[in-house]
């Protein structure tokens, strides 16, 4: 093992990328280039022309100019502009035949990535020297179409005094000494073979996360090694999917954080989108997305809403919560990612406002509302099929697809009688039924962070089967959630039977307008 040093590990990775994933390898010192440029310029120019074969030469020149020269701003801002270019194309204006024309040029072929007809260039380079504030040589750079989108910092698996933590310190040093190379960065990697983690230019060391599966199955993650990490992220099609749909900036006031989805978010969201395609043309039941609290469920909802817009024709997304504070929290999260979503979410103030928001559009839109607003009136709000309802905390309150007949009781629990001495009954309509009557042709997905009993047929009846389960045990193993420890103790309580009887009677009275499932859970 002592002979297996950093250099040996570097070449083992290069072989993995070249032999298993089809990347081209170049050795930095062998390439004639400008050492003061972070770009692989000749490859970049060829790639843009290949990806945009119909673009005017002046348009290509303008796109290259924008890629090479960014306005004076902090690194995060420059990187955010680059990510906009990469994910959505570069808007250019140019002169041709005395006219000013505009176009959008793309710098990656997302549609054909990893398939026949793929127009992208994939290069893994080692010992790539770059000179800026000082002379630095990162261990490995991944170039997508000549753009240094990934930087790997490796440490020897055989040296006890170095590890992946030291690699993080080295990357932070690079960001000071050669900041321009990070303008184009999508993912940073720390690895000493035993531990490999991925993060972004804004990630603290604790936010660099492992990638524990190649295909999203638990079986794959159980035997994860360094090849699982690299093949899990850097297969061509998956890497391009991650870059376009699973990296975003969370703009929280003056603070801005670049977020890379975890493996559990990536695979779960992809599965949810596939289930949505089936549900829209089927029974409308997408399923239950159960990811434990602390695992980034709200961001998973953002990634899902973003990817959905590319797979369902112009969907309108309605996000339902059961409390105003949760509605505000989730709405704020979506607003923070509005640039990524490419639209501003709106909050419905009432059922009537919700109806106007839905009537005023035939496509697109992200609308937030509470389930109580659906109970403010009757009738359908919209009969469109391209409405996707995302219910947060779906284990609470989203019950009752059928109407039920119940006897009416007073506060003392006594059944009320009509003038003929018959028990007074009323029809109780469950919240789920009310919402579905309001949006009869929509498709429904339930998100929850709280464990749902395997015997809980109600949530599954309303939304469909589980899409993905990421429970507390796996979240703790991944470091996404801190472990919770508890000690059971017996506490002796002195209870007043009369007060208990009063509470039970009051409870029975209040429960008349609630669903049996809700009463049982409460």
mmCIF file of N, CA and C in Angstrom, residues 152-236:
data_model
loop_
_atom_site.group_PDB
_atom_site.id
_atom_site.type_symbol
_atom_site.label_atom_id
_atom_site.label_comp_id
_atom_site.label_asym_id
_atom_site.label_seq_id
_atom_site.Cartn_x
_atom_site.Cartn_y
_atom_site.Cartn_z
ATOM 1 N N UNK A 152 -10.867 18.198 -9.360
ATOM 2 C CA UNK A 152 -10.645 17.144 -8.368
ATOM 3 C C UNK A 152 -9.365 17.436 -7.604
ATOM 4 N N UNK A 153 -9.431 17.398 -6.301
ATOM 5 C CA UNK A 153 -8.224 17.469 -5.480
ATOM 6 C C UNK A 153 -8.078 16.127 -4.781
ATOM 7 N N UNK A 154 -6.974 15.451 -5.064
ATOM 8 C CA UNK A 154 -6.750 14.097 -4.571
ATOM 9 C C UNK A 154 -5.682 14.085 -3.486
ATOM 10 N N UNK A 155 -5.830 13.169 -2.559
ATOM 11 C CA UNK A 155 -4.805 12.942 -1.538
ATOM 12 C C UNK A 155 -4.469 11.462 -1.507
ATOM 13 N N UNK A 156 -3.245 11.169 -1.137
ATOM 14 C CA UNK A 156 -2.771 9.787 -1.151
ATOM 15 C C UNK A 156 -3.538 8.936 -0.153
ATOM 16 N N UNK A 157 -4.041 7.778 -0.592
ATOM 17 C CA UNK A 157 -4.736 6.885 0.334
ATOM 18 C C UNK A 157 -3.787 6.268 1.361
ATOM 19 N N UNK A 158 -2.480 6.303 1.102
ATOM 20 C CA UNK A 158 -1.519 5.591 1.954
ATOM 21 C C UNK A 158 -0.831 6.489 2.971
ATOM 22 N N UNK A 159 -1.090 7.802 2.922
ATOM 23 C CA UNK A 159 -0.437 8.713 3.862
ATOM 24 C C UNK A 159 -1.415 9.116 4.954
ATOM 25 N N UNK A 160 -1.104 8.736 6.189
ATOM 26 C CA UNK A 160 -2.027 8.969 7.293
ATOM 27 C C UNK A 160 -2.192 10.451 7.612
ATOM 28 N N UNK A 161 -1.155 11.255 7.311
ATOM 29 C CA UNK A 161 -1.214 12.661 7.697
ATOM 30 C C UNK A 161 -2.007 13.519 6.714
ATOM 31 N N UNK A 162 -2.465 12.962 5.608
ATOM 32 C CA UNK A 162 -3.287 13.713 4.656
ATOM 33 C C UNK A 162 -4.593 12.968 4.413
ATOM 34 N N UNK A 163 -5.629 13.718 4.144
ATOM 35 C CA UNK A 163 -6.930 13.103 3.868
ATOM 36 C C UNK A 163 -7.788 14.069 3.046
ATOM 37 N N UNK A 164 -9.049 13.688 2.859
ATOM 38 C CA UNK A 164 -9.952 14.501 2.053
ATOM 39 C C UNK A 164 -10.163 15.882 2.671
ATOM 40 N N UNK A 165 -10.032 15.974 4.000
ATOM 41 C CA UNK A 165 -10.192 17.269 4.661
ATOM 42 C C UNK A 165 -9.103 18.248 4.220
ATOM 43 N N UNK A 166 -7.878 17.746 4.060
ATOM 44 C CA UNK A 166 -6.793 18.593 3.577
ATOM 45 C C UNK A 166 -7.041 19.007 2.121
ATOM 46 N N UNK A 167 -7.699 18.131 1.373
ATOM 47 C CA UNK A 167 -8.041 18.467 -0.019
ATOM 48 C C UNK A 167 -8.990 19.661 -0.061
ATOM 49 N N UNK A 168 -9.898 19.739 0.907
ATOM 50 C CA UNK A 168 -10.816 20.880 0.964
ATOM 51 C C UNK A 168 -10.033 22.181 1.180
ATOM 52 N N UNK A 169 -9.085 22.147 2.099
ATOM 53 C CA UNK A 169 -8.258 23.329 2.360
ATOM 54 C C UNK A 169 -7.503 23.748 1.099
ATOM 55 N N UNK A 170 -7.027 22.762 0.350
ATOM 56 C CA UNK A 170 -6.291 23.047 -0.873
ATOM 57 C C UNK A 170 -7.190 23.724 -1.919
ATOM 58 N N UNK A 171 -8.422 23.264 -2.041
ATOM 59 C CA UNK A 171 -9.355 23.872 -2.996
ATOM 60 C C UNK A 171 -9.646 25.319 -2.606
ATOM 61 N N UNK A 172 -9.842 25.572 -1.308
ATOM 62 C CA UNK A 172 -10.075 26.956 -0.868
ATOM 63 C C UNK A 172 -8.867 27.836 -1.186
ATOM 64 N N UNK A 173 -7.671 27.277 -1.096
ATOM 65 C CA UNK A 173 -6.456 28.009 -1.459
ATOM 66 C C UNK A 173 -6.443 28.311 -2.963
ATOM 67 N N UNK A 174 -6.830 27.317 -3.773
ATOM 68 C CA UNK A 174 -6.910 27.529 -5.223
ATOM 69 C C UNK A 174 -7.866 28.676 -5.554
ATOM 70 N N UNK A 175 -8.977 28.763 -4.813
ATOM 71 C CA UNK A 175 -9.960 29.802 -5.103
ATOM 72 C C UNK A 175 -9.402 31.202 -4.860
ATOM 73 N N UNK A 176 -8.393 31.290 -4.023
ATOM 74 C CA UNK A 176 -7.713 32.576 -3.803
ATOM 75 C C UNK A 176 -6.647 32.829 -4.858
ATOM 76 N N UNK A 177 -5.923 31.783 -5.235
ATOM 77 C CA UNK A 177 -4.761 31.938 -6.108
ATOM 78 C C UNK A 177 -5.107 31.884 -7.596
ATOM 79 N N UNK A 178 -6.057 31.034 -7.962
ATOM 80 C CA UNK A 178 -6.452 30.918 -9.375
ATOM 81 C C UNK A 178 -7.987 30.988 -9.475
ATOM 82 N N UNK A 179 -8.576 32.105 -9.041
ATOM 83 C CA UNK A 179 -10.046 32.195 -8.979
ATOM 84 C C UNK A 179 -10.742 32.057 -10.329
ATOM 85 N N UNK A 180 -10.079 32.446 -11.422
ATOM 86 C CA UNK A 180 -10.748 32.450 -12.731
ATOM 87 C C UNK A 180 -11.151 31.055 -13.186
ATOM 88 N N UNK A 181 -10.432 30.042 -12.730
ATOM 89 C CA UNK A 181 -10.780 28.682 -13.160
ATOM 90 C C UNK A 181 -12.102 28.249 -12.530
ATOM 91 N N UNK A 182 -12.467 28.906 -11.399
ATOM 92 C CA UNK A 182 -13.707 28.541 -10.708
ATOM 93 C C UNK A 182 -14.924 29.291 -11.242
ATOM 94 N N UNK A 183 -14.703 30.259 -12.129
ATOM 95 C CA UNK A 183 -15.849 30.896 -12.795
ATOM 96 C C UNK A 183 -16.669 29.837 -13.520
ATOM 97 N N UNK A 184 -15.977 28.836 -14.070
ATOM 98 C CA UNK A 184 -16.612 27.833 -14.928
ATOM 99 C C UNK A 184 -16.891 26.527 -14.177
ATOM 100 N N UNK A 185 -16.742 26.554 -12.864
ATOM 101 C CA UNK A 185 -16.847 25.310 -12.090
ATOM 102 C C UNK A 185 -18.291 24.952 -11.764
ATOM 103 N N UNK A 186 -18.628 23.692 -11.967
ATOM 104 C CA UNK A 186 -19.935 23.165 -11.555
ATOM 105 C C UNK A 186 -19.809 22.344 -10.281
ATOM 106 N N UNK A 187 -18.783 21.494 -10.227
ATOM 107 C CA UNK A 187 -18.619 20.569 -9.099
ATOM 108 C C UNK A 187 -17.159 20.521 -8.683
ATOM 109 N N UNK A 188 -16.934 20.556 -7.378
ATOM 110 C CA UNK A 188 -15.600 20.311 -6.816
ATOM 111 C C UNK A 188 -15.621 18.952 -6.123
ATOM 112 N N UNK A 189 -14.500 18.226 -6.218
ATOM 113 C CA UNK A 189 -14.420 16.887 -5.635
ATOM 114 C C UNK A 189 -13.209 16.788 -4.722
ATOM 115 N N UNK A 190 -13.422 16.224 -3.538
ATOM 116 C CA UNK A 190 -12.338 15.893 -2.611
ATOM 117 C C UNK A 190 -12.260 14.370 -2.534
ATOM 118 N N UNK A 191 -11.082 13.805 -2.632
ATOM 119 C CA UNK A 191 -11.007 12.344 -2.575
ATOM 120 C C UNK A 191 -9.636 11.859 -2.111
ATOM 121 N N UNK A 192 -9.660 10.893 -1.205
ATOM 122 C CA UNK A 192 -8.448 10.151 -0.871
ATOM 123 C C UNK A 192 -8.681 8.661 -1.121
ATOM 124 N N UNK A 193 -9.558 8.352 -2.006
ATOM 125 C CA UNK A 193 -10.026 7.022 -2.398
ATOM 126 C C UNK A 193 -10.949 6.399 -1.358
ATOM 127 N N UNK A 194 -10.562 6.428 -0.096
ATOM 128 C CA UNK A 194 -11.443 5.881 0.930
ATOM 129 C C UNK A 194 -12.676 6.768 1.104
ATOM 130 N N UNK A 195 -12.488 8.072 0.975
ATOM 131 C CA UNK A 195 -13.588 9.024 1.087
ATOM 132 C C UNK A 195 -13.581 9.935 -0.129
ATOM 133 N N UNK A 196 -14.710 9.988 -0.828
ATOM 134 C CA UNK A 196 -14.865 10.887 -1.981
ATOM 135 C C UNK A 196 -16.151 11.673 -1.795
ATOM 136 N N UNK A 197 -16.051 13.004 -1.925
ATOM 137 C CA UNK A 197 -17.206 13.858 -1.700
ATOM 138 C C UNK A 197 -17.273 14.951 -2.755
ATOM 139 N N UNK A 198 -18.492 15.396 -3.046
ATOM 140 C CA UNK A 198 -18.713 16.441 -4.047
ATOM 141 C C UNK A 198 -19.415 17.630 -3.407
ATOM 142 N N UNK A 199 -19.039 18.832 -3.875
ATOM 143 C CA UNK A 199 -19.666 20.056 -3.401
ATOM 144 C C UNK A 199 -19.546 21.136 -4.458
ATOM 145 N N UNK A 200 -19.797 22.373 -4.062
ATOM 146 C CA UNK A 200 -19.719 23.505 -4.985
ATOM 147 C C UNK A 200 -18.745 24.542 -4.441
ATOM 148 N N UNK A 201 -18.590 25.642 -5.167
ATOM 149 C CA UNK A 201 -17.641 26.672 -4.754
ATOM 150 C C UNK A 201 -18.072 27.380 -3.474
ATOM 151 N N UNK A 202 -19.348 27.246 -3.071
ATOM 152 C CA UNK A 202 -19.792 27.884 -1.826
ATOM 153 C C UNK A 202 -19.957 26.881 -0.690
ATOM 154 N N UNK A 203 -19.721 25.599 -0.939
ATOM 155 C CA UNK A 203 -19.963 24.572 0.080
ATOM 156 C C UNK A 203 -18.910 24.618 1.175
ATOM 157 N N UNK A 204 -19.358 24.615 2.440
ATOM 158 C CA UNK A 204 -18.444 24.362 3.529
ATOM 159 C C UNK A 204 -18.040 22.898 3.493
ATOM 160 N N UNK A 205 -16.998 22.551 4.215
ATOM 161 C CA UNK A 205 -16.533 21.151 4.157
ATOM 162 C C UNK A 205 -17.634 20.184 4.578
ATOM 163 N N UNK A 206 -18.468 20.601 5.533
ATOM 164 C CA UNK A 206 -19.536 19.721 6.008
ATOM 165 C C UNK A 206 -20.639 19.525 4.978
ATOM 166 N N UNK A 207 -20.667 20.367 3.930
ATOM 167 C CA UNK A 207 -21.696 20.237 2.901
ATOM 168 C C UNK A 207 -21.212 19.458 1.685
ATOM 169 N N UNK A 208 -19.955 19.027 1.677
ATOM 170 C CA UNK A 208 -19.497 18.096 0.648
ATOM 171 C C UNK A 208 -20.057 16.726 0.996
ATOM 172 N N UNK A 209 -20.719 16.089 0.036
ATOM 173 C CA UNK A 209 -21.434 14.846 0.322
ATOM 174 C C UNK A 209 -20.962 13.708 -0.571
ATOM 175 N N UNK A 210 -21.052 12.512 -0.030
ATOM 176 C CA UNK A 210 -20.741 11.305 -0.809
ATOM 177 C C UNK A 210 -21.881 11.009 -1.785
ATOM 178 N N UNK A 211 -21.569 10.237 -2.782
ATOM 179 C CA UNK A 211 -22.577 9.770 -3.758
ATOM 180 C C UNK A 211 -22.518 8.256 -3.717
ATOM 181 N N UNK A 212 -23.550 7.619 -3.144
ATOM 182 C CA UNK A 212 -23.427 6.234 -2.708
ATOM 183 C C UNK A 212 -24.083 5.204 -3.607
ATOM 184 N N UNK A 213 -24.419 5.579 -4.820
ATOM 185 C CA UNK A 213 -25.047 4.588 -5.689
ATOM 186 C C UNK A 213 -24.824 4.944 -7.151
ATOM 187 N N UNK A 214 -24.743 3.921 -7.988
ATOM 188 C CA UNK A 214 -24.625 4.140 -9.433
ATOM 189 C C UNK A 214 -25.978 4.191 -10.117
ATOM 190 N N UNK A 215 -26.986 3.576 -9.490
ATOM 191 C CA UNK A 215 -28.291 3.465 -10.161
ATOM 192 C C UNK A 215 -29.473 3.827 -9.271
ATOM 193 N N UNK A 216 -29.215 4.301 -8.056
ATOM 194 C CA UNK A 216 -30.302 4.711 -7.181
ATOM 195 C C UNK A 216 -30.854 3.628 -6.288
ATOM 196 N N UNK A 217 -30.291 2.409 -6.335
ATOM 197 C CA UNK A 217 -30.794 1.321 -5.508
ATOM 198 C C UNK A 217 -30.000 1.216 -4.211
ATOM 199 N N UNK A 218 -30.670 0.717 -3.172
ATOM 200 C CA UNK A 218 -29.999 0.503 -1.886
ATOM 201 C C UNK A 218 -28.915 -0.555 -2.039
ATOM 202 N N UNK A 219 -29.190 -1.556 -2.868
ATOM 203 C CA UNK A 219 -28.204 -2.622 -3.065
ATOM 204 C C UNK A 219 -26.881 -2.063 -3.581
ATOM 205 N N UNK A 220 -26.986 -1.075 -4.473
ATOM 206 C CA UNK A 220 -25.777 -0.467 -5.015
ATOM 207 C C UNK A 220 -25.028 0.311 -3.941
ATOM 208 N N UNK A 221 -25.766 1.036 -3.086
ATOM 209 C CA UNK A 221 -25.109 1.875 -2.079
ATOM 210 C C UNK A 221 -24.479 1.044 -0.973
ATOM 211 N N UNK A 222 -24.968 -0.172 -0.762
ATOM 212 C CA UNK A 222 -24.440 -1.003 0.321
ATOM 213 C C UNK A 222 -22.984 -1.383 0.093
ATOM 214 N N UNK A 223 -22.558 -1.407 -1.147
ATOM 215 C CA UNK A 223 -21.184 -1.809 -1.458
ATOM 216 C C UNK A 223 -20.433 -0.687 -2.175
ATOM 217 N N UNK A 224 -20.720 0.551 -1.747
ATOM 218 C CA UNK A 224 -20.127 1.707 -2.418
ATOM 219 C C UNK A 224 -18.619 1.764 -2.207
ATOM 220 N N UNK A 225 -17.874 2.058 -3.289
ATOM 221 C CA UNK A 225 -16.447 2.333 -3.197
ATOM 222 C C UNK A 225 -16.168 3.559 -4.050
ATOM 223 N N UNK A 226 -14.918 3.860 -4.299
ATOM 224 C CA UNK A 226 -14.635 5.096 -5.027
ATOM 225 C C UNK A 226 -15.168 5.048 -6.457
ATOM 226 N N UNK A 227 -15.257 3.857 -7.053
ATOM 227 C CA UNK A 227 -15.822 3.782 -8.403
ATOM 228 C C UNK A 227 -17.319 4.086 -8.390
ATOM 229 N N UNK A 228 -18.008 3.726 -7.295
ATOM 230 C CA UNK A 228 -19.432 4.060 -7.175
ATOM 231 C C UNK A 228 -19.629 5.560 -7.210
ATOM 232 N N UNK A 229 -18.787 6.281 -6.489
ATOM 233 C CA UNK A 229 -18.882 7.737 -6.457
ATOM 234 C C UNK A 229 -18.682 8.319 -7.850
ATOM 235 N N UNK A 230 -17.590 7.983 -8.514
ATOM 236 C CA UNK A 230 -17.264 8.622 -9.791
ATOM 237 C C UNK A 230 -18.173 8.156 -10.920
ATOM 238 N N UNK A 231 -18.486 6.865 -10.969
ATOM 239 C CA UNK A 231 -19.410 6.395 -12.005
ATOM 240 C C UNK A 231 -20.843 6.847 -11.708
ATOM 241 N N UNK A 232 -21.137 7.062 -10.423
ATOM 242 C CA UNK A 232 -22.473 7.529 -10.053
ATOM 243 C C UNK A 232 -22.754 8.937 -10.540
ATOM 244 N N UNK A 233 -21.731 9.801 -10.524
ATOM 245 C CA UNK A 233 -21.931 11.199 -10.918
ATOM 246 C C UNK A 233 -21.514 11.472 -12.358
ATOM 247 N N UNK A 234 -20.390 10.886 -12.804
ATOM 248 C CA UNK A 234 -19.727 11.386 -14.006
ATOM 249 C C UNK A 234 -19.952 10.574 -15.271
ATOM 250 N N UNK A 235 -20.919 9.641 -15.253
ATOM 251 C CA UNK A 235 -21.368 9.101 -16.530
ATOM 252 C C UNK A 235 -21.905 10.279 -17.349
ATOM 253 N N UNK A 236 -21.654 10.279 -18.630
ATOM 254 C CA UNK A 236 -21.925 11.477 -19.446
ATOM 255 C C UNK A 236 -23.358 11.987 -19.328
#
